[in-house]
Coordinates of N, CA, C and O in Angstrom, one line a residue:
M23 N 115.4 50.8 -26.9 CA 116.6 50.2 -26.2 C 116.8 48.8 -26.6 O 117.9 48.4 -26.9
T24 N 115.7 48.0 -26.7 CA 115.8 46.6 -27.0 C 116.4 46.5 -28.5 O 117.2 45.6 -28.7
R25 N 115.9 47.3 -29.4 CA 116.4 47.3 -30.7 C 117.9 47.6 -30.7 O 118.7 46.9 -31.4
L26 N 118.4 48.5 -30.0 CA 119.8 48.8 -29.9 C 120.6 47.7 -29.3 O 121.7 47.4 -29.8
L27 N 120.1 47.1 -28.2 CA 120.8 46.0 -27.6 C 120.8 44.8 -28.5 O 121.9 44.1 -28.5
N28 N 119.8 44.6 -29.3 CA 119.8 43.5 -30.2 C 120.8 43.7 -31.3 O 121.5 42.7 -31.8
A29 N 121.0 44.9 -31.8 CA 122.0 45.3 -32.8 C 123.4 44.9 -32.2 O 124.2 44.4 -32.9
L30 N 123.6 45.3 -31.0 CA 124.9 45.0 -30.4 C 125.1 43.5 -30.3 O 126.2 42.9 -30.5
K31 N 124.0 42.8 -29.9 CA 124.1 41.3 -29.8 C 124.4 40.6 -31.1 O 125.2 39.6 -31.1
R32 N 123.9 41.2 -32.2 CA 124.2 40.6 -33.5 C 125.6 41.0 -34.0 O 126.0 40.6 -35.1
G33 N 126.3 41.8 -33.2 CA 127.6 42.2 -33.6 C 127.7 43.4 -34.5 O 128.7 43.7 -35.1
E34 N 126.5 44.1 -34.7 CA 126.5 45.2 -35.6 C 127.2 46.4 -34.9 O 127.2 46.6 -33.7
E35 N 127.9 47.1 -35.7 CA 128.6 48.3 -35.2 C 127.6 49.5 -35.1 O 126.9 49.8 -36.0
L36 N 127.5 50.0 -33.9 CA 126.6 51.2 -33.7 C 127.4 52.5 -34.1 O 128.5 52.6 -33.7
D37 N 126.7 53.3 -34.8 CA 127.3 54.6 -35.0 C 127.2 55.5 -33.8 O 126.6 55.1 -32.8
A38 N 127.8 56.7 -33.8 CA 127.9 57.6 -32.7 C 126.5 58.0 -32.2 O 126.2 58.0 -31.0
Q39 N 125.6 58.2 -33.2 CA 124.2 58.6 -32.8 C 123.5 57.4 -32.1 O 122.8 57.7 -31.1
A40 N 123.7 56.2 -32.6 CA 123.0 55.1 -31.9 C 123.6 54.9 -30.5 O 122.8 54.6 -29.6
H41 N 124.9 55.0 -30.3 CA 125.5 54.9 -29.0 C 124.9 56.0 -28.1 O 124.6 55.7 -26.9
D42 N 124.8 57.2 -28.6 CA 124.2 58.3 -27.8 C 122.8 58.0 -27.4 O 122.4 58.2 -26.3
E43 N 122.0 57.4 -28.3 CA 120.6 57.1 -28.1 C 120.5 56.0 -27.0 O 119.7 56.1 -26.0
L44 N 121.4 55.0 -27.1 CA 121.4 53.9 -26.1 C 121.8 54.5 -24.7 O 121.1 54.2 -23.7
F45 N 122.8 55.3 -24.7 CA 123.3 55.9 -23.4 C 122.1 56.7 -22.8 O 121.9 56.6 -21.6
T46 N 121.5 57.5 -23.6 CA 120.4 58.3 -23.1 C 119.3 57.5 -22.5 O 118.7 57.8 -21.5
R47 N 119.0 56.3 -23.2 CA 117.9 55.5 -22.7 C 118.2 54.7 -21.4 O 117.3 54.4 -20.6
V48 N 119.5 54.4 -21.2 CA 119.9 53.6 -20.0 C 120.4 54.5 -18.9 O 120.6 54.0 -17.8
Y49 N 120.7 55.7 -19.2 CA 121.4 56.6 -18.2 C 120.7 56.7 -16.9 O 121.3 56.5 -15.8
D50 N 119.4 57.0 -16.9 CA 118.6 57.2 -15.6 C 118.7 55.9 -14.8 O 118.9 56.0 -13.6
A51 N 118.5 54.7 -15.4 CA 118.5 53.5 -14.7 C 119.9 53.2 -14.1 O 120.0 52.8 -13.0
L52 N 120.9 53.4 -14.9 CA 122.3 53.2 -14.4 C 122.6 54.2 -13.3 O 123.3 53.8 -12.3
H53 N 122.2 55.4 -13.5 CA 122.5 56.4 -12.4 C 121.8 56.1 -11.1 O 122.3 56.3 -10.0
R54 N 120.5 55.5 -11.2 CA 119.8 55.1 -10.0 C 120.6 54.0 -9.3 O 120.8 54.1 -8.1
I55 N 121.1 53.1 -10.0 CA 121.9 52.0 -9.4 C 123.1 52.5 -8.8 O 123.5 52.2 -7.7
A56 N 123.8 53.4 -9.5 CA 125.1 54.0 -9.0 C 124.8 54.8 -7.8 O 125.6 54.8 -6.8
R57 N 123.8 55.6 -7.8 CA 123.5 56.4 -6.6 C 123.2 55.5 -5.4 O 123.7 55.8 -4.3
H58 N 122.5 54.4 -5.6 CA 122.2 53.5 -4.5 C 123.6 52.9 -4.0 O 123.7 52.8 -2.8
Q59 N 124.5 52.6 -4.9 CA 125.8 52.1 -4.4 C 126.6 53.1 -3.7 O 127.1 52.8 -2.6
R60 N 126.7 54.3 -4.2 CA 127.5 55.3 -3.6 C 126.9 55.7 -2.2 O 127.6 56.1 -1.3
A61 N 125.6 55.7 -2.1 CA 124.9 56.1 -0.8 C 125.3 55.1 0.3 O 125.4 55.4 1.4
R62 N 125.5 53.8 -0.1 CA 125.8 52.8 0.9 C 127.3 52.8 1.2 O 127.7 52.2 2.2
W63 N 128.1 53.3 0.4 CA 129.6 53.2 0.6 C 130.1 54.5 1.1 O 130.2 55.5 0.4
K64 N 130.6 54.5 2.4 CA 131.2 55.6 3.0 C 132.7 55.6 2.7 O 133.3 54.5 2.9
G65 N 133.2 56.6 2.3 CA 134.6 56.7 2.0 C 135.0 57.7 1.0 O 134.2 58.7 0.8
N66 N 136.1 57.5 0.3 CA 136.5 58.5 -0.7 C 135.5 58.7 -1.7 O 134.9 57.8 -2.3
E67 N 135.2 60.0 -2.0 CA 134.2 60.4 -2.9 C 134.7 60.6 -4.3 O 134.0 61.1 -5.2
T68 N 135.9 60.2 -4.6 CA 136.5 60.4 -6.0 C 135.7 59.7 -7.0 O 135.4 60.2 -8.1
L69 N 135.2 58.5 -6.7 CA 134.4 57.7 -7.6 C 132.9 58.0 -7.3 O 132.3 57.2 -6.5
N70 N 132.4 59.1 -7.8 CA 131.0 59.4 -7.5 C 130.1 58.7 -8.4 O 130.5 57.9 -9.3
A71 N 128.8 58.9 -8.3 CA 127.8 58.1 -9.0 C 127.9 58.3 -10.5 O 127.8 57.4 -11.3
T72 N 128.2 59.5 -10.9 CA 128.3 59.8 -12.4 C 129.5 59.1 -12.9 O 129.4 58.5 -14.0
A73 N 130.6 59.2 -12.2 CA 131.8 58.5 -12.7 C 131.6 57.0 -12.8 O 132.0 56.3 -13.7
L74 N 130.9 56.5 -11.8 CA 130.6 55.0 -11.8 C 129.7 54.6 -13.0 O 130.0 53.6 -13.6
V75 N 128.8 55.5 -13.3 CA 127.9 55.2 -14.5 C 128.7 55.2 -15.7 O 128.6 54.2 -16.5
H76 N 129.6 56.1 -15.9 CA 130.4 56.2 -17.1 C 131.4 55.1 -17.2 O 131.5 54.5 -18.3
E77 N 132.0 54.7 -16.1 CA 132.9 53.6 -16.1 C 132.2 52.3 -16.5 O 132.7 51.5 -17.3
A78 N 131.1 52.1 -15.8 CA 130.3 50.9 -16.1 C 129.8 50.8 -17.5 O 129.9 49.7 -18.2
Y79 N 129.3 51.9 -18.1 CA 128.8 51.9 -19.4 C 129.9 51.6 -20.4 O 129.7 50.7 -21.3
I80 N 131.1 52.1 -20.2 CA 132.2 51.8 -21.1 C 132.6 50.3 -21.0 O 132.8 49.7 -22.0
K81 N 132.6 49.8 -19.8 CA 132.9 48.4 -19.6 C 131.9 47.5 -20.2 O 132.2 46.5 -20.8
L82 N 130.6 47.9 -20.1 CA 129.5 47.1 -20.7 C 129.5 47.0 -22.2 O 129.4 46.0 -22.8
L83 N 129.8 48.1 -22.8 CA 129.8 48.1 -24.3 C 131.1 47.5 -24.8 O 131.2 47.0 -25.9
G84 N 132.2 47.6 -24.0 CA 133.5 47.0 -24.4 C 133.5 45.5 -24.4 O 134.4 44.9 -25.0
T85 N 132.6 44.9 -23.7 CA 132.7 43.4 -23.5 C 132.2 42.7 -24.8 O 132.5 41.6 -25.0
G86 N 131.3 43.4 -25.6 CA 130.8 42.7 -26.7 C 129.7 41.7 -26.4 O 129.3 40.9 -27.2
A87 N 129.3 41.7 -25.1 CA 128.3 40.7 -24.7 C 126.9 41.0 -25.3 O 126.6 42.2 -25.6
G88 N 126.1 40.0 -25.4 CA 124.8 40.2 -25.9 C 123.8 40.3 -24.7 O 123.9 39.6 -23.8
Y89 N 122.9 41.3 -24.8 CA 122.0 41.5 -23.8 C 120.6 41.1 -24.3 O 120.2 41.6 -25.3
E90 N 119.9 40.3 -23.5 CA 118.6 39.8 -23.9 C 117.5 41.0 -24.0 O 116.7 41.0 -24.9
N91 N 117.6 41.8 -23.0 CA 116.6 42.9 -22.8 C 117.1 43.9 -21.8 O 118.2 43.8 -21.3
R92 N 116.3 44.9 -21.5 CA 116.6 45.9 -20.6 C 117.0 45.3 -19.2 O 117.9 45.7 -18.6
S93 N 116.1 44.4 -18.7 CA 116.4 43.8 -17.4 C 117.7 43.1 -17.3 O 118.4 43.2 -16.4
H94 N 118.0 42.3 -18.4 CA 119.3 41.6 -18.4 C 120.4 42.6 -18.4 O 121.4 42.4 -17.8
F95 N 120.3 43.7 -19.2 CA 121.3 44.7 -19.3 C 121.6 45.3 -17.9 O 122.7 45.5 -17.5
L96 N 120.5 45.6 -17.2 CA 120.6 46.2 -15.8 C 121.2 45.2 -14.8 O 122.0 45.7 -14.0
A97 N 120.9 44.0 -15.0 CA 121.5 43.0 -14.1 C 123.0 42.9 -14.3 O 123.8 42.9 -13.4
V98 N 123.4 42.9 -15.6 CA 124.9 42.9 -15.9 C 125.5 44.2 -15.5 O 126.6 44.2 -15.0
A99 N 124.8 45.3 -15.6 CA 125.3 46.6 -15.2 C 125.5 46.6 -13.7 O 126.5 47.1 -13.2
S100 N 124.6 46.0 -12.9 CA 124.8 45.9 -11.5 C 126.1 45.1 -11.1 O 126.9 45.5 -10.3
R101 N 126.4 44.0 -11.9 CA 127.6 43.3 -11.7 C 128.8 44.1 -12.0 O 129.8 44.1 -11.3
A102 N 128.7 44.8 -13.1 CA 129.9 45.7 -13.6 C 130.2 46.7 -12.5 O 131.3 47.0 -12.2
M103 N 129.1 47.3 -12.0 CA 129.3 48.4 -10.9 C 129.9 47.7 -9.7 O 130.8 48.3 -9.0
R104 N 129.5 46.6 -9.3 CA 130.0 45.8 -8.2 C 131.5 45.7 -8.4 O 132.3 46.0 -7.5
H105 N 131.9 45.2 -9.6 CA 133.3 44.9 -9.8 C 134.2 46.2 -9.8 O 135.3 46.2 -9.3
L106 N 133.6 47.3 -10.3 CA 134.3 48.6 -10.3 C 134.5 49.1 -8.9 O 135.6 49.5 -8.5
L107 N 133.4 48.9 -8.1 CA 133.5 49.4 -6.7 C 134.5 48.5 -5.9 O 135.3 49.0 -5.1
I108 N 134.5 47.2 -6.2 CA 135.5 46.3 -5.5 C 136.9 46.7 -5.9 O 137.8 46.8 -5.0
S109 N 137.1 46.9 -7.2 CA 138.5 47.2 -7.6 C 138.9 48.6 -7.0 O 140.1 48.7 -6.6
Y110 N 138.0 49.5 -6.9 CA 138.3 50.8 -6.3 C 138.6 50.6 -4.9 O 139.6 51.2 -4.3
A111 N 137.8 49.8 -4.2 CA 138.1 49.6 -2.7 C 139.4 48.9 -2.5 O 140.1 49.2 -1.5
Q112 N 139.7 47.9 -3.4 CA 141.0 47.2 -3.2 C 142.2 48.2 -3.4 O 143.2 48.1 -2.7
R113 N 142.1 49.1 -4.4 CA 143.1 50.1 -4.6 C 143.3 51.0 -3.3 O 144.4 51.3 -2.9
Q114 N 142.1 51.4 -2.8 CA 142.1 52.3 -1.6 C 142.7 51.5 -0.4 O 143.5 52.1 0.3
A115 N 142.3 50.3 -0.3 CA 142.8 49.5 0.9 C 144.3 49.2 0.8 O 145.0 49.2 1.8
S116 N 144.8 49.1 -0.4 CA 146.2 48.8 -0.6 C 147.0 50.1 -0.3 O 148.2 50.0 0.1
Q117 N 146.4 51.2 -0.4 CA 147.1 52.5 -0.1 C 147.2 52.8 1.4 O 148.1 53.4 1.8
K118 N 146.2 52.4 2.1 CA 146.1 52.7 3.5 C 145.3 51.6 4.2 O 144.2 51.3 3.8
R119 N 145.9 51.1 5.3 CA 145.2 50.1 6.0 C 144.8 50.7 7.4 O 145.5 51.2 8.1
G120 N 143.5 50.5 7.6 CA 142.9 51.0 8.9 C 142.6 52.4 9.0 O 141.5 52.8 9.3
N121 N 143.5 53.3 8.7 CA 143.3 54.7 8.8 C 142.8 55.2 10.1 O 142.2 56.2 10.2
G122 N 143.1 54.4 11.2 CA 142.8 54.9 12.5 C 141.3 54.7 12.9 O 140.9 55.1 14.0
E123 N 140.5 54.2 12.0 CA 139.1 54.0 12.3 C 138.8 52.8 13.1 O 139.5 51.8 13.0
P124 N 137.9 52.8 14.1 CA 137.6 51.6 14.9 C 137.0 50.6 14.0 O 136.3 50.9 13.0
D125 N 137.2 49.3 14.3 CA 136.6 48.2 13.6 C 135.1 48.2 13.7 O 134.6 48.5 14.8
L126 N 134.5 47.9 12.6 CA 133.0 47.8 12.6 C 132.7 46.3 12.3 O 133.2 45.7 11.3
P127 N 131.9 45.7 13.2 CA 131.5 44.3 12.9 C 130.9 44.1 11.6 O 130.0 44.9 11.2
L128 N 131.3 43.2 10.8 CA 130.8 43.0 9.4 C 129.3 42.7 9.4 O 128.7 43.0 8.4
D129 N 128.8 42.0 10.4 CA 127.4 41.7 10.4 C 126.6 43.0 10.5 O 125.5 43.1 10.0
E130 N 127.1 44.0 11.2 CA 126.5 45.3 11.3 C 126.5 46.0 9.9 O 125.6 46.8 9.6
A131 N 127.6 45.8 9.2 CA 127.7 46.4 7.9 C 126.6 46.0 6.9 O 126.2 46.8 6.1
L132 N 126.1 44.8 7.1 CA 125.0 44.4 6.2 C 123.7 45.1 6.6 O 122.8 45.3 5.8
L133 N 123.6 45.6 7.9 CA 122.4 46.1 8.4 C 122.3 47.6 8.3 O 121.2 48.2 8.5
I134 N 123.4 48.3 8.1 CA 123.5 49.7 8.1 C 123.5 50.2 6.7 O 124.0 49.5 5.8
P135 N 123.1 51.4 6.4 CA 123.1 51.9 5.0 C 124.4 52.2 4.4 O 124.5 52.3 3.2
Q136 N 125.4 52.4 5.2 CA 126.7 52.8 4.6 C 127.8 51.7 4.9 O 127.7 51.0 5.9
Q137 N 128.7 51.5 3.9 CA 129.7 50.5 4.1 C 131.1 51.2 3.8 O 131.2 52.0 2.9
R138 N 132.1 50.8 4.6 CA 133.4 51.2 4.3 C 134.0 50.3 3.2 O 133.5 49.2 3.0
G139 N 135.0 50.7 2.6 CA 135.6 49.9 1.5 C 136.0 48.5 2.0 O 135.9 47.5 1.3
E140 N 136.6 48.4 3.3 CA 137.0 47.2 3.8 C 135.8 46.2 4.0 O 135.9 45.0 3.7
D141 N 134.7 46.8 4.4 CA 133.4 46.0 4.6 C 132.9 45.5 3.2 O 132.4 44.4 3.1
L142 N 133.0 46.4 2.2 CA 132.6 46.0 0.9 C 133.5 44.8 0.4 O 132.9 43.9 -0.2
L143 N 134.8 44.9 0.6 CA 135.6 43.8 0.2 C 135.3 42.5 0.9 O 135.3 41.4 0.3
A144 N 135.0 42.6 2.2 CA 134.6 41.4 3.0 C 133.3 40.8 2.4 O 133.2 39.6 2.3
L145 N 132.3 41.6 2.1 CA 131.1 41.2 1.6 C 131.3 40.5 0.2 O 130.8 39.5 -0.1
D146 N 132.2 41.1 -0.6 CA 132.5 40.6 -1.9 C 133.1 39.2 -1.8 O 132.8 38.3 -2.5
E147 N 134.1 39.0 -0.9 CA 134.7 37.7 -0.7 C 133.7 36.7 -0.2 O 133.7 35.5 -0.7
A148 N 132.8 37.1 0.7 CA 131.7 36.1 1.1 C 130.8 35.8 0.0 O 130.3 34.7 -0.2
L149 N 130.5 36.8 -0.9 CA 129.6 36.6 -2.0 C 130.2 35.7 -3.0 O 129.5 34.8 -3.6
E150 N 131.5 35.7 -3.2 CA 132.2 34.8 -4.1 C 132.1 33.3 -3.5 O 131.9 32.4 -4.3
R151 N 132.2 33.2 -2.2 CA 132.0 31.9 -1.6 C 130.6 31.4 -1.8 O 130.4 30.2 -2.1
L152 N 129.6 32.3 -1.7 CA 128.2 31.9 -1.9 C 128.0 31.5 -3.3 O 127.3 30.5 -3.6
K153 N 128.7 32.2 -4.3 CA 128.5 31.8 -5.7 C 129.0 30.4 -6.0 O 128.4 29.7 -6.8
D154 N 130.0 29.9 -5.2 CA 130.4 28.5 -5.4 C 129.3 27.6 -4.9 O 129.2 26.5 -5.4
K155 N 128.6 27.9 -3.8 CA 127.6 27.1 -3.2 C 126.3 27.2 -3.9 O 125.6 26.2 -4.1
D156 N 125.9 28.4 -4.3 CA 124.5 28.7 -4.8 C 124.6 29.9 -5.8 O 124.4 31.0 -5.4
P157 N 125.0 29.6 -7.0 CA 125.2 30.7 -8.0 C 123.9 31.6 -8.1 O 124.1 32.9 -8.2
R158 N 122.7 31.0 -8.2 CA 121.5 31.9 -8.4 C 121.3 32.8 -7.2 O 121.0 34.0 -7.3
A159 N 121.5 32.3 -6.0 CA 121.3 33.1 -4.8 C 122.3 34.3 -4.8 O 122.0 35.4 -4.4
A160 N 123.6 34.0 -5.3 CA 124.6 35.0 -5.4 C 124.1 36.1 -6.4 O 124.3 37.3 -6.1
Q161 N 123.5 35.7 -7.5 CA 123.0 36.6 -8.5 C 121.9 37.5 -7.9 O 121.8 38.7 -8.1
V162 N 121.0 36.9 -7.0 CA 120.0 37.6 -6.4 C 120.6 38.7 -5.5 O 120.1 39.8 -5.5
V163 N 121.6 38.3 -4.7 CA 122.2 39.3 -3.8 C 122.9 40.4 -4.6 O 122.7 41.6 -4.3
E164 N 123.5 40.0 -5.7 CA 124.2 41.0 -6.5 C 123.1 42.1 -7.1 O 123.4 43.3 -7.0
C165 N 122.0 41.6 -7.5 CA 121.0 42.5 -8.1 C 120.4 43.3 -7.0 O 120.2 44.5 -7.2
R166 N 120.1 42.7 -5.8 CA 119.4 43.4 -4.7 C 120.4 44.4 -4.0 O 120.0 45.6 -3.8
V167 N 121.6 43.9 -3.7 CA 122.5 44.8 -2.9 C 123.3 45.7 -3.8 O 123.3 46.9 -3.5
F168 N 123.9 45.2 -4.8 CA 124.8 46.0 -5.6 C 124.0 46.8 -6.7 O 124.5 47.8 -7.2
G169 N 122.9 46.2 -7.1 CA 122.1 46.9 -8.2 C 121.0 47.7 -7.7 O 120.4 48.5 -8.4
G170 N 120.6 47.5 -6.4 CA 119.5 48.2 -5.8 C 118.1 47.9 -6.5 O 117.2 48.7 -6.4
L171 N 118.1 46.7 -7.1 CA 116.9 46.3 -7.8 C 115.9 45.7 -6.7 O 116.3 45.1 -5.8
S172 N 114.6 46.0 -7.0 CA 113.5 45.4 -6.2 C 113.5 43.9 -6.4 O 114.1 43.4 -7.4
A173 N 112.7 43.2 -5.6 CA 112.5 41.8 -5.8 C 111.9 41.5 -7.2 O 112.3 40.6 -7.9
D174 N 110.9 42.3 -7.6 CA 110.3 42.1 -8.9 C 111.3 42.4 -10.0 O 111.3 41.7 -11.0
E175 N 112.1 43.5 -9.9 CA 113.1 43.8 -10.9 C 114.1 42.6 -11.0 O 114.6 42.3 -12.1
T176 N 114.5 42.1 -9.9 CA 115.4 41.0 -9.8 C 114.9 39.8 -10.5 O 115.6 39.1 -11.3
A177 N 113.6 39.5 -10.2 CA 113.0 38.3 -10.9 C 113.0 38.5 -12.4 O 113.3 37.6 -13.1
D178 N 112.6 39.7 -12.9 CA 112.7 40.0 -14.3 C 114.1 39.8 -14.9 O 114.3 39.2 -15.9
A179 N 115.0 40.4 -14.2 CA 116.4 40.4 -14.7 C 117.0 39.0 -14.8 O 117.7 38.7 -15.7
L180 N 116.6 38.1 -13.8 CA 117.2 36.8 -13.8 C 116.3 35.7 -14.4 O 116.6 34.6 -14.6
G181 N 115.1 36.2 -14.8 CA 114.1 35.2 -15.5 C 113.6 34.2 -14.5 O 113.4 33.0 -14.9
I182 N 113.4 34.5 -13.3 CA 112.9 33.6 -12.3 C 111.6 34.2 -11.6 O 111.4 35.4 -11.7
A183 N 110.9 33.4 -10.9 CA 109.7 33.9 -10.2 C 110.1 34.7 -9.0 O 111.1 34.5 -8.4
R184 N 109.2 35.7 -8.7 CA 109.5 36.6 -7.5 C 109.6 35.7 -6.2 O 110.4 36.1 -5.4
R185 N 108.8 34.7 -6.1 CA 108.8 33.8 -4.9 C 110.2 33.2 -4.8 O 110.7 33.1 -3.7
T186 N 110.8 32.8 -5.9 CA 112.1 32.2 -5.9 C 113.2 33.3 -5.4 O 114.1 33.0 -4.6
V187 N 113.0 34.5 -5.9 CA 113.9 35.6 -5.5 C 113.8 35.8 -3.9 O 114.8 35.9 -3.3
S188 N 112.6 35.8 -3.4 CA 112.4 35.9 -2.0 C 113.0 34.8 -1.2 O 113.7 35.0 -0.2
R189 N 112.9 33.6 -1.6 CA 113.5 32.4 -1.0 C 115.0 32.5 -1.0 O 115.7 32.3 0.0
D190 N 115.5 32.8 -2.2 CA 117.0 32.9 -2.4 C 117.5 34.0 -1.6 O 118.6 33.9 -1.0
W191 N 116.8 35.1 -1.5 CA 117.3 36.3 -0.8 C 117.3 36.0 0.7 O 118.3 36.3 1.4
S192 N 116.3 35.4 1.3 CA 116.3 35.0 2.7 C 117.4 34.0 3.0 O 118.2 34.2 4.0
A193 N 117.6 33.0 2.2 CA 118.6 32.0 2.4 C 120.0 32.7 2.3 O 120.9 32.4 3.1
A194 N 120.2 33.5 1.3 CA 121.5 34.1 1.1 C 121.9 35.1 2.2 O 123.0 35.1 2.7
C195 N 120.9 35.8 2.7 CA 121.2 36.8 3.8 C 121.6 36.0 5.0 O 122.5 36.4 5.7
A196 N 120.9 34.9 5.3 CA 121.3 34.2 6.5 C 122.6 33.5 6.4 O 123.5 33.6 7.3
W197 N 122.9 33.0 5.2 CA 124.2 32.4 4.9 C 125.4 33.5 5.0 O 126.4 33.2 5.6
L198 N 125.1 34.6 4.4 CA 126.2 35.7 4.4 C 126.4 36.2 5.8 O 127.5 36.5 6.2
Y199 N 125.3 36.3 6.6 CA 125.4 36.8 7.9 C 126.3 35.9 8.7 O 127.2 36.3 9.4
G200 N 126.1 34.5 8.6 CA 126.9 33.6 9.3 C 128.4 33.6 8.8 O 129.3 33.5 9.6
E201 N 128.6 33.8 7.5 CA 130.0 33.8 7.0 C 130.7 35.1 7.5 O 131.8 35.0 7.9
L202 N 130.0 36.2 7.4 CA 130.7 37.4 7.8 C 130.9 37.5 9.3 O 131.9 37.9 9.8
R203 N 130.0 36.9 10.1 CA 130.2 36.8 11.5 C 131.4 35.9 11.8 O 132.2 36.2 12.7
Q204 N 131.5 34.7 11.1 CA 132.6 33.8 11.3 C 133.9 34.5 10.9 O 134.9 34.3 11.7
D205 N 133.9 35.2 9.8 CA 135.1 35.9 9.4 C 135.6 36.9 10.5 O 136.7 37.0 10.8
L206 N 134.6 37.5 11.1 CA 134.9 38.5 12.2 C 135.5 37.9 13.4 O 136.5 38.3 14.0
T207 N 134.9 36.7 13.8 CA 135.4 36.1 15.0 C 136.7 35.3 14.8 O 137.5 35.2 15.7
T208 N 137.0 34.9 13.5 CA 138.3 34.2 13.3 C 139.3 35.1 12.8 O 140.5 34.7 12.6
G209 N 139.0 36.4 12.5 CA 139.9 37.3 12.0 C 140.3 37.2 10.6 O 141.2 37.8 10.1
V210 N 139.5 36.4 9.8 CA 139.7 36.3 8.4 C 139.1 37.4 7.7 O 138.0 37.8 8.0
S211 N 139.8 38.0 6.7 CA 139.1 39.1 5.9 C 138.8 38.6 4.6 O 139.2 37.7 4.1

């Protein structure tokens, strides 16, 4: 996998067989991340885990970005899946608002295993605000929440110590909790 990612990084054109080999090598990891995301997101099942993997893979190879290693690729894949899910949720939200469901406090959405599209959008907005304040903590949240990566995997992907991941994770969760709670009480989405 590293050999194939390095070839992409150098700008070499991969033939169909090399693309197939790369996809085969990353598929299980990407599918695990996608299953984690779909399991947390309650709503329309049109974008299932397999579709999410394929969309993300196409997006990842289409960017022409260089990937340092497998961990870096998976961190970028987590971000790509996040953006795909957010785009999908935004399209769904623009088609129907509310759908007669009772409001769910956003702080609870962080604590329960499933999220509605609206909750995912609120989390994404709060995460963007966190990125302005503390970009590394936002990356940790992205890897842990949207990528389903463990603390050790997150440390590898971001090239930081596991202890730093734990500190950033704790601080980011507390900050996001406060932001989402404030959004809920002020009515800001």
